[in-house]
Structures are given as structure tokens and as C-alpha cells.
PDB file of C-alpha atoms and ligand atoms in Angstrom:
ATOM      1  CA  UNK A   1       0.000   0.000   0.000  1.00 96.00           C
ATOM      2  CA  UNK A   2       1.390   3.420  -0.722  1.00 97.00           C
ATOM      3  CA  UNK A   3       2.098   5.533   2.045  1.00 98.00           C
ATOM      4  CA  UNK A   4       0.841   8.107   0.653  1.00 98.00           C
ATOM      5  CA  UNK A   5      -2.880   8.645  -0.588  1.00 98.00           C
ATOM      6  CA  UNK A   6      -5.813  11.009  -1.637  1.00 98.00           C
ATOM      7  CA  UNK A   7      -8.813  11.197   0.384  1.00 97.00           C
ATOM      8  CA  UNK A   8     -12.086  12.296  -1.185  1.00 97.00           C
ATOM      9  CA  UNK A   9     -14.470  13.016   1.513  1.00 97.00           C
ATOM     10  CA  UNK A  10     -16.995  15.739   1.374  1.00 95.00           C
ATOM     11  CA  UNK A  11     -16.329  15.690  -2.933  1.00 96.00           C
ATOM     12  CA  UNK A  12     -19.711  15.457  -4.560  1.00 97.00           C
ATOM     13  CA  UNK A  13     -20.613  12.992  -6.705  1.00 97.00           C
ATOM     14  CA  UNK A  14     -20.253  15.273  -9.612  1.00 96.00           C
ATOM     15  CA  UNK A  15     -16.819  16.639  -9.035  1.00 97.00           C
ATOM     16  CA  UNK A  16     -14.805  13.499  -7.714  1.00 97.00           C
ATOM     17  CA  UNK A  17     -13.961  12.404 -11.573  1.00 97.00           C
ATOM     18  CA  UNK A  18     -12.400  15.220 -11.876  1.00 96.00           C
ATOM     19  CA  UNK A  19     -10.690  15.478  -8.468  1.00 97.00           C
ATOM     20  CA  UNK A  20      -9.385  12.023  -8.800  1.00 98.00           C
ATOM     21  CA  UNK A  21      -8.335  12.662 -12.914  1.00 97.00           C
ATOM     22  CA  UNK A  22      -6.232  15.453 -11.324  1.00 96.00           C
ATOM     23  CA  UNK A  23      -4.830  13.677  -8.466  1.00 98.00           C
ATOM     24  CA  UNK A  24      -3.765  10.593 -10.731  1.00 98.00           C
ATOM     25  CA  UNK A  25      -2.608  12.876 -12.878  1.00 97.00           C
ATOM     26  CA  UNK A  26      -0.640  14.725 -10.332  1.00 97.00           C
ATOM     27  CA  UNK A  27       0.973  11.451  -9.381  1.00 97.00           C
ATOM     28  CA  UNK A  28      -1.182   9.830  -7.161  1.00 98.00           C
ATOM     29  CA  UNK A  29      -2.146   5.850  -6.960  1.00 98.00           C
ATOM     30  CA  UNK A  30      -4.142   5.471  -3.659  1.00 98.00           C
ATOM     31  CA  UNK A  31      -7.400   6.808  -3.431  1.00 98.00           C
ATOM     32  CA  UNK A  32      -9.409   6.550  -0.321  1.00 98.00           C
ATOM     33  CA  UNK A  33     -13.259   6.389  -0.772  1.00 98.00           C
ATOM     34  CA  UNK A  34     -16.216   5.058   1.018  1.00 98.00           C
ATOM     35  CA  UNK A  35     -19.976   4.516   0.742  1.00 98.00           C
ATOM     36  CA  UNK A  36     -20.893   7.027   3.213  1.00 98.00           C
ATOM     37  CA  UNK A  37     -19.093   9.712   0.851  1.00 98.00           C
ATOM     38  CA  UNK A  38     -21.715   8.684  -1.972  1.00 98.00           C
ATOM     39  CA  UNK A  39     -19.000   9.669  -4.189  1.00 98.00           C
ATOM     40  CA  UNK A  40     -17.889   6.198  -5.506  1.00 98.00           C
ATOM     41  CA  UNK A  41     -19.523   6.406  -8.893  1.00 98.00           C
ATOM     42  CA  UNK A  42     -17.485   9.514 -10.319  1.00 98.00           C
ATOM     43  CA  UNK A  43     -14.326   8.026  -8.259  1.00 98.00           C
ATOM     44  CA  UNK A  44     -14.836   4.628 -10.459  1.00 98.00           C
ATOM     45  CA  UNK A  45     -14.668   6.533 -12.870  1.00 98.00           C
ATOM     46  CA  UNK A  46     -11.631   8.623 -12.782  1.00 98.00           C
ATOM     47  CA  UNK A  47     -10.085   5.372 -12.188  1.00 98.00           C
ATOM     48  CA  UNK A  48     -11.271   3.301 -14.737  1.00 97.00           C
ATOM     49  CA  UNK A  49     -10.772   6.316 -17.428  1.00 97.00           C
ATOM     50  CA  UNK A  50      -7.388   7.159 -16.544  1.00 96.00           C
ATOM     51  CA  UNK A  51      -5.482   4.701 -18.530  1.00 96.00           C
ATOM     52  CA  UNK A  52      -3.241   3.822 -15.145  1.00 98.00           C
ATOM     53  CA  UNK A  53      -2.822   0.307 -15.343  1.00 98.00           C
ATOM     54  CA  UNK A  54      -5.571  -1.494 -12.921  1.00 98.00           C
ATOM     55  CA  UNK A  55      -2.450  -3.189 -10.765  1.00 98.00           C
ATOM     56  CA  UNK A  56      -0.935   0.358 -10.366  1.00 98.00           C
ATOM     57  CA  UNK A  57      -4.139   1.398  -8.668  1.00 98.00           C
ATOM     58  CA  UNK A  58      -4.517   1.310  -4.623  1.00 98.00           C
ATOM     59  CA  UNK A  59      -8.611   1.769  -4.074  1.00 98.00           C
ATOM     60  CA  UNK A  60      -9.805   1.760  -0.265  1.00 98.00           C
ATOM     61  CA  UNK A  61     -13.262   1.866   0.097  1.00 98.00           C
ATOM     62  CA  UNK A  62     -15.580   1.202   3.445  1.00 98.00           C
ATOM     63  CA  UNK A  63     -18.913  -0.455   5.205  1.00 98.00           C
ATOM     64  CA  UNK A  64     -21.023   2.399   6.437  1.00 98.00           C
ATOM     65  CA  UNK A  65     -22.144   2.225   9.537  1.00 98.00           C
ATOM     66  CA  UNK A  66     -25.938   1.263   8.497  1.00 98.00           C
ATOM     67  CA  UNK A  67     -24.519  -1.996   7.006  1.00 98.00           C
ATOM     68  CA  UNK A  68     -23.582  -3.949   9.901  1.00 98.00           C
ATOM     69  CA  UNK A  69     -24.294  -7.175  10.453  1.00 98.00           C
ATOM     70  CA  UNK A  70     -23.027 -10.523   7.899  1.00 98.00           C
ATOM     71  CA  UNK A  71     -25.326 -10.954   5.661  1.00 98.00           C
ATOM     72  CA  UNK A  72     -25.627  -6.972   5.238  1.00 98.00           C
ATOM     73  CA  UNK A  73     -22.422  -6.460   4.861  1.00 98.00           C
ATOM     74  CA  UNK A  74     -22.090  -9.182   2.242  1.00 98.00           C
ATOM     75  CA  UNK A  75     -24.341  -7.092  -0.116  1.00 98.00           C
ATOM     76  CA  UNK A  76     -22.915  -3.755   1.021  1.00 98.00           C
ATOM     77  CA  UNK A  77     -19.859  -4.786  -0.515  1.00 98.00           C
ATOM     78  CA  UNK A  78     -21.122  -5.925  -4.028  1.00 98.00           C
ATOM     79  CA  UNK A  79     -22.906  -2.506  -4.341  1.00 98.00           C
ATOM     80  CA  UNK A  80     -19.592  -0.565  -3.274  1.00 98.00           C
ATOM     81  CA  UNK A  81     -18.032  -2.713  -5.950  1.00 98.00           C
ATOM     82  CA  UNK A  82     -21.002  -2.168  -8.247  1.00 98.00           C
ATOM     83  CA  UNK A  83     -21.042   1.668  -7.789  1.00 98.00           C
ATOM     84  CA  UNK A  84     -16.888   1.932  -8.109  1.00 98.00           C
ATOM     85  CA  UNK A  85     -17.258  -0.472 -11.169  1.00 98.00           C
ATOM     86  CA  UNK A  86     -14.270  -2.119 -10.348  1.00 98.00           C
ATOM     87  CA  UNK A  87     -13.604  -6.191 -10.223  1.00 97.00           C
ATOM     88  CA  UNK A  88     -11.786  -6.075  -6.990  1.00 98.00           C
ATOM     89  CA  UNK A  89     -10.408  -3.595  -4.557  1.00 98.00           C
ATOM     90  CA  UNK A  90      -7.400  -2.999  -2.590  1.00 99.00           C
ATOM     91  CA  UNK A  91      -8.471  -2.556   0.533  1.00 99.00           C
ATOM     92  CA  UNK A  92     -12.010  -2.484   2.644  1.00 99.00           C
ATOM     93  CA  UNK A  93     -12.481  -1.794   5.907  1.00 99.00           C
ATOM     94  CA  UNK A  94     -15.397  -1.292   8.350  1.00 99.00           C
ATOM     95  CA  UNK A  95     -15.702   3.055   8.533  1.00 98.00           C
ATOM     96  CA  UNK A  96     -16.918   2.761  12.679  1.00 98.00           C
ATOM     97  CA  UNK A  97     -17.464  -0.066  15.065  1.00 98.00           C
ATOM     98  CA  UNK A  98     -20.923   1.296  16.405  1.00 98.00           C
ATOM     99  CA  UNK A  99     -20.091  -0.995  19.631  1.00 98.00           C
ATOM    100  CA  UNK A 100     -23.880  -0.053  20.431  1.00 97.00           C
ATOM    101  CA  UNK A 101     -25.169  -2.654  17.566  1.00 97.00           C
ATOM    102  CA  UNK A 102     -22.748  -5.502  19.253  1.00 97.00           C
ATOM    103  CA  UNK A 103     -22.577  -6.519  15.541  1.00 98.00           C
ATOM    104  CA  UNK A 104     -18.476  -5.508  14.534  1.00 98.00           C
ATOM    105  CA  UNK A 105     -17.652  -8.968  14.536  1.00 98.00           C
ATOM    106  CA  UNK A 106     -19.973 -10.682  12.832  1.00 98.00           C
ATOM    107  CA  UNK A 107     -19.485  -7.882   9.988  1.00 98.00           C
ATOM    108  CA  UNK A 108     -15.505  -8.520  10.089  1.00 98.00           C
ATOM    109  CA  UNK A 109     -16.055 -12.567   9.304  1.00 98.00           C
ATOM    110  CA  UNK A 110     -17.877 -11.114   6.027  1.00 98.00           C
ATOM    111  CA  UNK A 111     -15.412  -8.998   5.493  1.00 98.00           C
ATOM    112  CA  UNK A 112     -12.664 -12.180   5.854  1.00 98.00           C
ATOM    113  CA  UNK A 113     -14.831 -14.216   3.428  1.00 98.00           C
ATOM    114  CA  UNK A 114     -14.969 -10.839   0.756  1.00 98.00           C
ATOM    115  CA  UNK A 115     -11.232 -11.463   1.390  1.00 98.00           C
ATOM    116  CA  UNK A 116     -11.266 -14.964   0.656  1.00 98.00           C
ATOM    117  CA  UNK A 117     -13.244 -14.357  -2.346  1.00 98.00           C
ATOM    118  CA  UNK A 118     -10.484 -12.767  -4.054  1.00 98.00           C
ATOM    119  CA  UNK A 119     -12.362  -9.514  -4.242  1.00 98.00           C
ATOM    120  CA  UNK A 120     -10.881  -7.141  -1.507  1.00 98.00           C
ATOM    121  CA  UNK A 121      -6.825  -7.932  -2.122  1.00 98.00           C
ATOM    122  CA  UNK A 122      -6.815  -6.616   1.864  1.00 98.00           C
ATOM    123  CA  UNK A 123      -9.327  -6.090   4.587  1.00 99.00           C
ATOM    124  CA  UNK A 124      -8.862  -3.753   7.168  1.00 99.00           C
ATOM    125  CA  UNK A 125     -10.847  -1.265   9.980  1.00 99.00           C
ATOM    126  CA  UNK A 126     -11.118   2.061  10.952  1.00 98.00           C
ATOM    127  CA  UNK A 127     -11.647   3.759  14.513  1.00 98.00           C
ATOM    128  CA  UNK A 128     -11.286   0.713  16.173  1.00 98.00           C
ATOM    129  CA  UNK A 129      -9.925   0.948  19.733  1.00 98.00           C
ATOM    130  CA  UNK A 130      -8.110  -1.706  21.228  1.00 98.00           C
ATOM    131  CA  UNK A 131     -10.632  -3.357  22.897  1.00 98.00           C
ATOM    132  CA  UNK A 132     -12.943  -3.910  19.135  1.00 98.00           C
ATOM    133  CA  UNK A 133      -9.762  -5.267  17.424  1.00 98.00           C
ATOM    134  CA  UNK A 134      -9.110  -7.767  20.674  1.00 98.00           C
ATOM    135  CA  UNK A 135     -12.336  -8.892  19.912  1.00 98.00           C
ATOM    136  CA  UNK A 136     -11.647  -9.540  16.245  1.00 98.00           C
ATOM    137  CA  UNK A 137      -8.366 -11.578  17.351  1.00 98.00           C
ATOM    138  CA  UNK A 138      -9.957 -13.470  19.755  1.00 98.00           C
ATOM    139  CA  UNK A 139     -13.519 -14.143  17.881  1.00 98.00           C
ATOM    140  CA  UNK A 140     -11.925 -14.658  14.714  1.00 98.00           C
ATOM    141  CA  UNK A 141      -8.619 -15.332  14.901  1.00 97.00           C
ATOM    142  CA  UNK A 142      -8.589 -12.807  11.417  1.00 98.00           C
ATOM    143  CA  UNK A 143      -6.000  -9.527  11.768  1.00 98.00           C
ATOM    144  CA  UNK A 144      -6.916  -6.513  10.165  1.00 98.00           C
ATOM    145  CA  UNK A 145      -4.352  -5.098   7.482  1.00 98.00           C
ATOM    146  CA  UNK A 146      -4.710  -1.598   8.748  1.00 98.00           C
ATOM    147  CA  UNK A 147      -6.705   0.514  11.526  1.00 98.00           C
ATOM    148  CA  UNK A 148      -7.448   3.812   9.792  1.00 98.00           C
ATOM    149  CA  UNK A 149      -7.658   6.003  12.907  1.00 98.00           C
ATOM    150  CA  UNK A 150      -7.960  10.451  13.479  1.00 98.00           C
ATOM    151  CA  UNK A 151      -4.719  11.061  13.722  1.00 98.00           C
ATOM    152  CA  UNK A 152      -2.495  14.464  13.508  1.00 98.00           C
ATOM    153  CA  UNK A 153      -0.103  16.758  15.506  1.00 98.00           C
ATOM    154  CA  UNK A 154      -3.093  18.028  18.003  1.00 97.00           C
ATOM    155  CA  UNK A 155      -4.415  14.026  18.359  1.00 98.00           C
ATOM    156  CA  UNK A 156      -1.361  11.934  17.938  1.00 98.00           C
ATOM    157  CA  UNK A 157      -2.877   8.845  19.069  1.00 98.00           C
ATOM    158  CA  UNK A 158       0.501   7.030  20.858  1.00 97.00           C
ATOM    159  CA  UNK A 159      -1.037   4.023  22.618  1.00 98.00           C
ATOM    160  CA  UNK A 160      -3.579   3.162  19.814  1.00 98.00           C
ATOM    161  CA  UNK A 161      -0.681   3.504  17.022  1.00 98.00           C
ATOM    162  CA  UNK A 162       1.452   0.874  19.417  1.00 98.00           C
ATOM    163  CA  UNK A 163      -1.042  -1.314  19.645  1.00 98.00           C
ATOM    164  CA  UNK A 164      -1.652  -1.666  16.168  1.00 98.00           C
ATOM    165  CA  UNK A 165       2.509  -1.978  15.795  1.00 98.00           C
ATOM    166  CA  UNK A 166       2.700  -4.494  18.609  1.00 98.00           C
ATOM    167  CA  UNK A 167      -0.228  -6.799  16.728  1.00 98.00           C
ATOM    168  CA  UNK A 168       0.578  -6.317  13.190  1.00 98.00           C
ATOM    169  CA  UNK A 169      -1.604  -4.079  12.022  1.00 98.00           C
ATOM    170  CA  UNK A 170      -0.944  -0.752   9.971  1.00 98.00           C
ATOM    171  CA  UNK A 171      -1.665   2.751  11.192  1.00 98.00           C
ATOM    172  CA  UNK A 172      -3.402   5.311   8.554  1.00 98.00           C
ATOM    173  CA  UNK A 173      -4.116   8.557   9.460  1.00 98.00           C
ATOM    174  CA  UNK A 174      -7.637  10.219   8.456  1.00 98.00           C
ATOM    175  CA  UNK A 175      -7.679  14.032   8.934  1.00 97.00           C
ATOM    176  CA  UNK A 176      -3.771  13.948   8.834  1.00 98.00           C
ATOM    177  CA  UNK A 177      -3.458  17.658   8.281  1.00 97.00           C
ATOM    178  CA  UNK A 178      -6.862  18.893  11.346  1.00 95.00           C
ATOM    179  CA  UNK A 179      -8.959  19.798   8.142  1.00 92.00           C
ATOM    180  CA  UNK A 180      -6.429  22.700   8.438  1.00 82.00           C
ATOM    181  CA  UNK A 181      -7.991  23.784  11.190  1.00 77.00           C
ATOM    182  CA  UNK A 182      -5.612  25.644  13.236  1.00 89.00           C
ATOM    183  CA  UNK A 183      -2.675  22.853  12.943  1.00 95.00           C
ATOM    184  CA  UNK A 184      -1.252  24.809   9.836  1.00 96.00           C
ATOM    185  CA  UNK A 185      -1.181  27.963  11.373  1.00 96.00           C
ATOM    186  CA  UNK A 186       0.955  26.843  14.166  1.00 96.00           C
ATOM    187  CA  UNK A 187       4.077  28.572  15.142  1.00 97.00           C
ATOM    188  CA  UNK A 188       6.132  25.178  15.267  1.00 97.00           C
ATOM    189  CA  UNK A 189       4.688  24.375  11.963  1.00 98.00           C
ATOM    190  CA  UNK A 190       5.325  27.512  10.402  1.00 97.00           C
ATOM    191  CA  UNK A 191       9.489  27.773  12.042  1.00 98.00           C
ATOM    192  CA  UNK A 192       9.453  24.280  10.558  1.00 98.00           C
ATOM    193  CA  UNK A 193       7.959  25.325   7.496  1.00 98.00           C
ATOM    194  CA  UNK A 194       9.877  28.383   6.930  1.00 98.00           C
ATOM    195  CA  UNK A 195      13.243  26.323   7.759  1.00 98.00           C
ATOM    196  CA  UNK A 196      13.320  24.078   5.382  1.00 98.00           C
ATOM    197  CA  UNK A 197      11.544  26.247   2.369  1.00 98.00           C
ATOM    198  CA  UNK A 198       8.564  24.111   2.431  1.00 98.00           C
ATOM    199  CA  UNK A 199       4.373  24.500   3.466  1.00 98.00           C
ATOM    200  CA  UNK A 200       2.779  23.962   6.259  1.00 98.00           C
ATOM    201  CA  UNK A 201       0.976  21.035   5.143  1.00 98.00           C
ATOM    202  CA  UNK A 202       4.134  19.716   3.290  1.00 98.00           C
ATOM    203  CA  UNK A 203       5.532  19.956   7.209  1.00 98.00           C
ATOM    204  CA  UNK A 204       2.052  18.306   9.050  1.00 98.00           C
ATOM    205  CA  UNK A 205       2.469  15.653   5.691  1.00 98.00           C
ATOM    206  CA  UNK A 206       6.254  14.800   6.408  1.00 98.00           C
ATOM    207  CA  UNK A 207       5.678  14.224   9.766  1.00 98.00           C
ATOM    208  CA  UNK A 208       3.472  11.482   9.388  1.00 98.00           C
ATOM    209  CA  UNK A 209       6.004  10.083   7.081  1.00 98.00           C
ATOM    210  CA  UNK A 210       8.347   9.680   9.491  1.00 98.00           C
ATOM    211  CA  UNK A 211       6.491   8.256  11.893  1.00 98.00           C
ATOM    212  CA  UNK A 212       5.650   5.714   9.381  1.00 97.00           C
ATOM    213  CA  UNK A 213       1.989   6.811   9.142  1.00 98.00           C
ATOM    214  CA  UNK A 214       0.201   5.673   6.278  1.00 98.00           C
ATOM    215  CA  UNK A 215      -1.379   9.076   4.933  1.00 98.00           C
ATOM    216  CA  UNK A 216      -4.745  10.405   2.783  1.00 98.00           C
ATOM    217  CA  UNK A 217      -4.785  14.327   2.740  1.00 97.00           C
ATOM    218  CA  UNK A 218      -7.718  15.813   0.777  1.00 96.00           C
ATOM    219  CA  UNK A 219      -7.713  18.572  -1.361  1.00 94.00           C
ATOM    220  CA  UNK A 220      -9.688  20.050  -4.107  1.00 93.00           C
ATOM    221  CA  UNK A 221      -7.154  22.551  -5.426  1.00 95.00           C
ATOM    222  CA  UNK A 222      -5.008  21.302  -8.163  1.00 94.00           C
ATOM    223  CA  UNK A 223      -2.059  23.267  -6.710  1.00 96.00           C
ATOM    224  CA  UNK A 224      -2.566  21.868  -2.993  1.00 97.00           C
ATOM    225  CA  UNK A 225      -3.641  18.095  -4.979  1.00 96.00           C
ATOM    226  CA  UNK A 226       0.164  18.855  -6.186  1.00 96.00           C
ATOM    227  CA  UNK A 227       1.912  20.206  -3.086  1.00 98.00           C
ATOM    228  CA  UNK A 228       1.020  17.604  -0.703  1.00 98.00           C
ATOM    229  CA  UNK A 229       2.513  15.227  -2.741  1.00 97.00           C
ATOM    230  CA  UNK A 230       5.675  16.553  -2.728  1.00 97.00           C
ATOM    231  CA  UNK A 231       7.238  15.343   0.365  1.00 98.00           C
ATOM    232  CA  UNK A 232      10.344  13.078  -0.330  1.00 97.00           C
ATOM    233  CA  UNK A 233      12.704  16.066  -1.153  1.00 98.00           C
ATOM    234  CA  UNK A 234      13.341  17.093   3.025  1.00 98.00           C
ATOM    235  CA  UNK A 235      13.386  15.470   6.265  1.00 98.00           C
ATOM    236  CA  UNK A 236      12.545  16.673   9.483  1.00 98.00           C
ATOM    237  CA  UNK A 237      14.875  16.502  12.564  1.00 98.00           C
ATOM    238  CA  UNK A 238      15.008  16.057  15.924  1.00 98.00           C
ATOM    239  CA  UNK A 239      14.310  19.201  16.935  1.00 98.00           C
ATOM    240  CA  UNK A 240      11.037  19.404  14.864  1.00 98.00           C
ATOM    241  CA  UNK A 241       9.864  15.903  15.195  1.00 98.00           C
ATOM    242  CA  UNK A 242       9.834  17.392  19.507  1.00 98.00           C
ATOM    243  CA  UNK A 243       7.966  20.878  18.704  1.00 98.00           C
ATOM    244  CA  UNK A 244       5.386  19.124  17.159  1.00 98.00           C
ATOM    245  CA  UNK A 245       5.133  16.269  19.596  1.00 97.00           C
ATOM    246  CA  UNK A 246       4.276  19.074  21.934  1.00 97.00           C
ATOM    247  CA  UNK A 247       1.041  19.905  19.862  1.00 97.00           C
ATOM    248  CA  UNK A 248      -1.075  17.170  21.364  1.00 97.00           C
ATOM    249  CA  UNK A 249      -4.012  18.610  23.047  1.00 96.00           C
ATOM    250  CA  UNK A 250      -6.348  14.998  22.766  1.00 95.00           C
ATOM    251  CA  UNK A 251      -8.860  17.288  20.582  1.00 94.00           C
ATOM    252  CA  UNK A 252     -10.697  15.277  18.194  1.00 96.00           C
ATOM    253  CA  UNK A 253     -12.164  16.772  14.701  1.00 95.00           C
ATOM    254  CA  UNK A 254     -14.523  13.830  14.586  1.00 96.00           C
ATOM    255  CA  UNK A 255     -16.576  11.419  16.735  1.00 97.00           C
ATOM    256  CA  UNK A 256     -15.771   9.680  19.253  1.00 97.00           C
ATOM    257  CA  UNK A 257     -15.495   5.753  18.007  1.00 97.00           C
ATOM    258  CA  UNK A 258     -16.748   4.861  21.182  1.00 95.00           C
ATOM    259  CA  UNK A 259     -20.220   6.295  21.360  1.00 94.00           C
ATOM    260  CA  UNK A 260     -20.367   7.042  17.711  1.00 92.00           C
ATOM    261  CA  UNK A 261     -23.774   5.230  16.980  1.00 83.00           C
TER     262      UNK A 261
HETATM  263  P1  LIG B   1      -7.470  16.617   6.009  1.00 80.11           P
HETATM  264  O1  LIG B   1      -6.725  16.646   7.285  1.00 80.11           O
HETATM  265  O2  LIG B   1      -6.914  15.888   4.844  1.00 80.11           O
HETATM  266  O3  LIG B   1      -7.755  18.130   5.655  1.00 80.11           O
HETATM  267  C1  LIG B   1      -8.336  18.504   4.431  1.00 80.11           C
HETATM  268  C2  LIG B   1      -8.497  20.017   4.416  1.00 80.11           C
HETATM  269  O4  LIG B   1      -7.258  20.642   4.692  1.00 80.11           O
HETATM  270  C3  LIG B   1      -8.901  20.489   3.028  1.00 80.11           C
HETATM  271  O5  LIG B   1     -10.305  20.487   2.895  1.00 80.11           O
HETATM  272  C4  LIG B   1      -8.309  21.871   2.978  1.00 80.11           C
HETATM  273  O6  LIG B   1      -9.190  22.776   3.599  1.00 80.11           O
HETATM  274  C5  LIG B   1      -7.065  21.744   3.824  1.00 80.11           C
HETATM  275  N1  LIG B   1      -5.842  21.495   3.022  1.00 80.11           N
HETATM  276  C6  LIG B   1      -5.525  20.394   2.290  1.00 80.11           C
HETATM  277  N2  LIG B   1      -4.310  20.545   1.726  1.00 80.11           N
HETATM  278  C7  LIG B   1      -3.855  21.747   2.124  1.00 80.11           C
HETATM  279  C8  LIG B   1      -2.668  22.466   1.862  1.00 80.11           C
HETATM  280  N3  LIG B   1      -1.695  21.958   1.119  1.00 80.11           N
HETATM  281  N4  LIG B   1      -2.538  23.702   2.423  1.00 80.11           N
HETATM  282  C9  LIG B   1      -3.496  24.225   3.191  1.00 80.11           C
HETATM  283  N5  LIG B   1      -4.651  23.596   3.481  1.00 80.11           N
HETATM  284  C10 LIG B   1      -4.825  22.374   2.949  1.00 80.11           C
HETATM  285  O7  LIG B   1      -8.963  16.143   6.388  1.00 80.11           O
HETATM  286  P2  LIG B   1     -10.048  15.122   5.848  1.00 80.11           P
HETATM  287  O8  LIG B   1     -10.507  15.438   4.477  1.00 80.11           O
HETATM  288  O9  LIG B   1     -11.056  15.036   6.931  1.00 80.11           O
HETATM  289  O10 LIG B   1      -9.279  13.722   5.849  1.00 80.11           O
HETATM  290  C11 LIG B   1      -8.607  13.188   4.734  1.00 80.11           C
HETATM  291  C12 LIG B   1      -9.245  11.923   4.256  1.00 80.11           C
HETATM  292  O11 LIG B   1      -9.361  10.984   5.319  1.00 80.11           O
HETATM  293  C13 LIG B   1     -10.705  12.096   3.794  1.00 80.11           C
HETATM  294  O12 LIG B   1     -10.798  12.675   2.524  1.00 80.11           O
HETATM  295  C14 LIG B   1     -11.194  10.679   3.852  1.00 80.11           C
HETATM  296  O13 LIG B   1     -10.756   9.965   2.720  1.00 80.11           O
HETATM  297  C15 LIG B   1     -10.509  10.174   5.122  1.00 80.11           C
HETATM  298  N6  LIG B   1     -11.393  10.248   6.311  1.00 80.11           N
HETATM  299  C16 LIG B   1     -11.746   9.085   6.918  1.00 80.11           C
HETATM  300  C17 LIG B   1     -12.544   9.093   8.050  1.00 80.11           C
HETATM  301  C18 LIG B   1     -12.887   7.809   8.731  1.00 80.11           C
HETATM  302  O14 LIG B   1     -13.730   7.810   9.642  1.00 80.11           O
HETATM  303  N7  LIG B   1     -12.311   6.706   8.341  1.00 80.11           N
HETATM  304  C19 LIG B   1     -13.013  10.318   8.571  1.00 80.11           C
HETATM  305  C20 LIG B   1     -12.650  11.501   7.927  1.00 80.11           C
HETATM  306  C21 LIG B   1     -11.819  11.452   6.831  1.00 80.11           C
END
């Protein structure tokens, strides 16, 4: 899986084909989609259209929360598949847990059996806490490939990331850059920024790089689609890596996985 992706919530419908076109075009191969963003049709088909060999291509989609259960999530699945118009994807993974429904695991055995099936190359979760994926291990005996979690300088997420490390499973970060909010316009971020001649965001971005993050910013704007790609010409040292460790203030831009229902 690349490290690096392109995330395409909140796109419409309408506009993802030619989000997508630009981000392939820009360079990227992993795009991250998902029922709930009702924006897998014009994804599909950016993909399919863009002449990028299918085995180049990293899709991630997801099971929204409504399609819980074994049987539901069976058929959830062929209609992501169906909308994306794709034979196969890369990667799916459950969006929430919704420990409320008491129904995560039974979805997950689907999700192994989709897996089986040849038609998910990789099964994964997101916003699982430690105690869902124990559950998975222990009911199923089936590891996730990756745990797609909130994670960025003001939620940084160190227990949950070792966990995942200590049992095998992959970290990605969702909202890697805050939504902007207030992460870019730090002054650590900007010093860091201004030091080595790059963005903010090319800064947040790098970060999670080193930490070995798997990462999905979103963007609309070509030039941003562009920038936040273009990470592998700096590095960050010590002395950053610390300023922005000290960023953490627990504040979430999303639910909470626990309660979300
Ligand atoms: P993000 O952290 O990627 O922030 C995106 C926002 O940051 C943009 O809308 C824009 O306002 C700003 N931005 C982007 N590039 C910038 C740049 N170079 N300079 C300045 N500002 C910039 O937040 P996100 O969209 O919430 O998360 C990224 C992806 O993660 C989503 O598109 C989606 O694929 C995934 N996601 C998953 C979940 C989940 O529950 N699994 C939840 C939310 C998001």
C-alpha cells in the first residue's frame, strides 16, 4: 500500500472524476473512498478512465455504519463494488465499530470471506480501539491489514498507534493535516515550514512520514492536490519531530469511536 494517498471526503458525486483525474494525474495511486461519501460512482470513474494500469491502482473503500451485520455487509460490498465499477479492490475496511449494535464482529467474518473471495486484495478497519480489534483476534482469529484512525499533531494517538505496531496491524491517518484547522497555522509548523523552504501542510504531511503513518490528505485545489505530494525532497529533525510532539491537546475533529452510533 502506498504511504501516501488522496482522500475524497466531502467531494460530490459530480466533481470526484475530476478530483481524482487530477490527483492521478498529479501522481497519485491510492485513493481513499467510502460509501458514506456517496461519491464512488465519479471516483470509479476517474479510475477506470485514466489509462493507469488497474495493478498500479490502490482503491480503499468502506462499510457504512448502516450496514452492519453478515449478511448486510455481504451485499454492502457488491454494491460498493457495483457503484466503483471495479472487479476487486485494494483494501475495505469497516468506517466505525458502532459498539452499540454488538454486531463488529460478525461484519468482520464477512469482510474475511470478501477477502477470501479474491475480491478485496486486503481487509482492514477504521476507529477501532483496542478493545474492538481484541475482539476480532480473539472471535476470529482474522487480523486486520490496517486501523485507519484520526490522527495528527493536536491528536497523535501514541497508545492506539502501538497497539496496532505491537499486533501487526498498519496505522493510517484520516484528517492527517486537522482539516487545516488551526494545525497549519501553528508557530512550530510555520518555524518548521519556513526552515526548510517548504508549506505547512508539506511539514504536518512529512511528519506522518516519518512516523511511518500511512497518509490520505484531501484537497480540491489542483495546486494543494500537487503540493502535498511533494514530500520526499526534506526530512525533518530532531528538533522538529519534539515541537510538534508538543502539539497534542487529545482534541478530536470527529466522533468519538466509542459512542459514535
Ligand atoms: P485533512 O486533514 O486531509 O484536511 C483537508 C483540508 O485541509 C482540506 O479540505 C483543505 O481545507 C485543507 N488542506 C488540504 N491541503 C492543504 C494544503 N496543502 N494547504 C493548506 N490547506 C490544505 O482532512 P479530511 O478530508 O477530513 O481527511 C482526509 C481523508 O481521510 C478524507 O478525505 C477521507 O478519505 C478520510 N477520512 C476518513 C474518516 C474515517 O472515519 N475513516 C473520517 C474523515 C476522513
Amino acid at each position: 500500500m502506498p504511504q501516501l494517498g488522496f482522500g475524497v471526503y466531502q467531494v460530490p458525486d459530480d466533481e470526484a472524476a475530476e478530483t481524482v483525474a487530477a490527483a492521478l494525474a498529479a501522481g497519485y495511486r491510492s485513493v481513499d473512498t467510502a460509501a458514506l461519501y456517496g461519491n464512488e460512482g465519479g471516483t470509479g470513474k476517474a479510475l477506470r478512465e485514466s489509462g493507469v494500469p488497474r495493478e498500479e491502482l490502490f482503491v480503499t473503500t468502506k462499510l457504512w455504519n448502516t450496514d452492519h451485520g453478515h449478511d448486510v455487509a455481504l451485499r454492502a460490498f457488491d454494491d460498493s463494488l457495483e457503484r466503483l465499477g471495479l472487479d476487486y479492490v485494494d483494501l475495505y475496511l469497516i468506517h466505525w465499530p458502532v459498539p452499540s449494535k454488538d454486531l463488529y464482529v460478525q461484519t468482520w467474518r464477512a469482510l474475511a470471506e470478501i477477502h477470501e473471495s479474491g475480491r478485496a486484495r486486503a481487509v482492514g478497519v477504521s476507529n477501532f480501539e483496542p478493545e474492538h480489534l481484541t475482539r476480532l483476534f480473539e472471535e476470529t482469529g482474522v487480523v486486520p491489514a490496517v486501523n485507519q484512525i484520526e490522527l495528527h499533531p493536536r491528536l497523535q494517538q501514541p497508545e492506539l498507534r502501538a497497539f496496532d505496531a505491537e499486533h501487526g496491524v498498519r496505522t493510517e491517518a484520516w484528517s492527517p493535516l486537522g482539516r487545516g484547522n488551526g494545525v497549519l497555522d501553528d508557530p512550530a509548523v510555520r518555524r518548521a515550514a519556513a526552515k526548510h523552504g517548504k508549506t505547512p501542510a508539506q511539514v504536518v504531511l512529512r511528519w506522518h512520514i516519518q512516523l511511518g503513518n500511512i497518509v490520505i490528505p484531501k484537497s480540491v485545489t489542483p495546486s494543494r492536490i500537487r503540493e502535498n505530494l511533494d514530500l520526499f525532497d526534506f526530512e525533518l529533525d530532531g528538533d522538529d519531530l519534539r515541537e510538534i510532539q508538543r502539539l497534542e491537546t487529545g482534541t478530536r475533529v470527529g466522533p468519538d469511536p466509542r459512542t459514535l452510533s
